[in-house]
Amino acid sequence: MFRNWRIGSINGAVLAAYFIPAWTLVAFSIFVAPVHGLYERPSVAVALFLSDHLQMSGMSTVRAAWLLALGRLTVVAFFAIYLALLAIPRTRKSGASDEALGIALAIGSLISFASMVMASKVGEMAALRLHATELLLLLSAAIVLVIERPAPAPKTVDATETAPLAFDEAELLHNR
């Protein structure tokens, strides 16, 4: 069953198993109650940075929270697309599902890095550890994705084209 699975495929599936439920719950809590959801642990650094350093008004903070939730749901959607493509053996063998994983890793790394920087600016150590861990997970998966390439497709060669001619089968016009 696991003969045609690559390390990058398993790594991406395990990563998706973490990020899909975790980031979906955070995004939906922001959508339901933007201010309350923004001040929960996964997003508190962003909320404190927006209120302290950027001095945003209430409605601007709500819009920024919705934008953060939309970014997180975009990452979740690309991880879900990756898992759907991973279920098809032909796309898994050829590495065609790696593009969806790459997009999820890029956007997720950007969100985690920005959140980590904001957490370091406001001094929120628990959020800093969370975002640094998520960033390291995403970057390590990206490194595995870049280094490990899918196996090349086997080339089919017609046996009659490459078989050498025997001595009695000369291709001269007078031997026919």
Short mmCIF file of C-alpha atoms in Angstrom, two decimals, residues 65-170:
data_model
loop_
_atom_site.label_atom_id
_atom_site.label_comp_id
_atom_site.label_asym_id
_atom_site.label_seq_id
_atom_site.Cartn_x
_atom_site.Cartn_y
_atom_site.Cartn_z
CA ALA A 65 -8.99 40.00 11.99
CA TRP A 66 -11.18 38.92 9.09
CA LEU A 67 -8.23 39.26 6.74
CA LEU A 68 -6.14 37.06 9.03
CA ALA A 69 -8.95 34.49 9.18
CA LEU A 70 -9.28 34.56 5.40
CA GLY A 71 -5.55 33.95 5.02
CA ARG A 72 -5.71 31.02 7.41
CA LEU A 73 -8.69 29.54 5.58
CA THR A 74 -6.82 29.91 2.29
CA VAL A 75 -3.99 27.83 3.71
CA VAL A 76 -6.52 25.27 4.96
CA ALA A 77 -8.14 25.12 1.51
CA PHE A 78 -4.82 24.46 -0.21
CA PHE A 79 -3.97 21.75 2.30
CA ALA A 80 -7.38 20.15 1.63
CA ILE A 81 -6.76 20.31 -2.12
CA TYR A 82 -3.37 18.70 -1.53
CA LEU A 83 -4.94 15.84 0.42
CA ALA A 84 -7.58 15.33 -2.28
CA LEU A 85 -4.88 15.17 -4.97
CA LEU A 86 -2.77 12.93 -2.78
CA ALA A 87 -5.55 10.35 -2.72
CA ILE A 88 -5.14 9.78 -6.47
CA PRO A 89 -2.17 7.41 -6.98
CA ARG A 90 -1.19 8.80 -10.39
CA THR A 91 -0.85 12.36 -9.08
CA ARG A 92 0.95 11.15 -5.97
CA LYS A 93 3.56 9.24 -8.02
CA SER A 94 4.16 12.07 -10.47
CA GLY A 95 4.29 14.80 -7.81
CA ALA A 96 1.42 16.76 -9.36
CA SER A 97 -0.02 17.49 -5.91
CA ASP A 98 3.13 19.31 -4.80
CA GLU A 99 1.96 22.61 -6.26
CA ALA A 100 -1.00 22.86 -3.87
CA LEU A 101 1.28 21.94 -0.99
CA GLY A 102 3.80 24.57 -2.06
CA ILE A 103 1.16 27.30 -2.12
CA ALA A 104 -0.11 26.27 1.31
CA LEU A 105 3.43 26.25 2.67
CA ALA A 106 4.24 29.66 1.20
CA ILE A 107 1.13 31.43 2.48
CA GLY A 108 1.26 29.63 5.83
CA SER A 109 4.93 30.50 6.29
CA LEU A 110 4.20 34.13 5.53
CA ILE A 111 1.37 34.26 8.08
CA SER A 112 3.40 32.42 10.74
CA PHE A 113 6.48 34.57 10.18
CA ALA A 114 4.50 37.81 10.39
CA SER A 115 2.74 36.57 13.54
CA MET A 116 6.07 35.53 15.05
CA VAL A 117 7.57 38.97 14.40
CA MET A 118 4.51 40.64 15.91
CA ALA A 119 4.70 38.36 18.95
CA SER A 120 8.34 39.28 19.48
CA LYS A 121 7.53 43.00 19.20
CA VAL A 122 4.80 42.87 21.86
CA GLY A 123 6.63 40.42 24.15
CA GLU A 124 4.08 37.60 24.00
CA MET A 125 6.31 34.57 24.61
CA ALA A 126 3.68 31.81 24.37
CA ALA A 127 2.49 33.12 21.01
CA LEU A 128 6.10 33.51 19.88
CA ARG A 129 6.80 29.84 20.63
CA LEU A 130 3.61 28.76 18.86
CA HIS A 131 4.31 30.76 15.70
CA ALA A 132 8.00 29.81 15.65
CA THR A 133 7.06 26.13 15.89
CA GLU A 134 4.52 26.46 13.09
CA LEU A 135 7.04 28.33 10.96
CA LEU A 136 9.67 25.64 11.50
CA LEU A 137 7.16 22.95 10.56
CA LEU A 138 6.24 24.75 7.35
CA LEU A 139 9.83 25.55 6.39
CA SER A 140 11.03 22.00 7.00
CA ALA A 141 8.23 20.66 4.80
CA ALA A 142 9.21 23.16 2.12
CA ILE A 143 12.83 21.99 2.27
CA VAL A 144 11.76 18.37 1.90
CA LEU A 145 9.50 19.36 -0.99
CA VAL A 146 12.33 21.17 -2.79
CA ILE A 147 14.98 18.49 -2.24
CA GLU A 148 12.90 15.39 -2.94
CA ARG A 149 11.84 15.18 -6.55
CA PRO A 150 9.35 12.60 -7.85
CA ALA A 151 10.76 9.61 -9.67
CA PRO A 152 10.94 10.13 -13.43
CA ALA A 153 8.40 8.27 -15.52
CA PRO A 154 9.80 5.12 -17.12
CA LYS A 155 10.50 5.50 -20.81
CA THR A 156 8.87 2.89 -23.03
CA VAL A 157 10.94 1.75 -25.98
CA ASP A 158 9.68 -0.35 -28.85
CA ALA A 159 11.76 -3.55 -29.05
CA THR A 160 11.61 -3.74 -32.87
CA GLU A 161 13.19 -0.31 -33.32
CA THR A 162 16.30 -0.95 -31.26
CA ALA A 163 16.94 -4.62 -32.04
CA PRO A 164 20.08 -5.01 -34.12
CA LEU A 165 19.81 -6.68 -37.49
CA ALA A 166 21.12 -10.16 -37.90
CA PHE A 167 23.85 -10.87 -40.46
CA ASP A 168 21.46 -12.59 -42.83
CA GLU A 169 19.02 -9.66 -42.83
CA ALA A 170 20.92 -7.03 -44.71
#
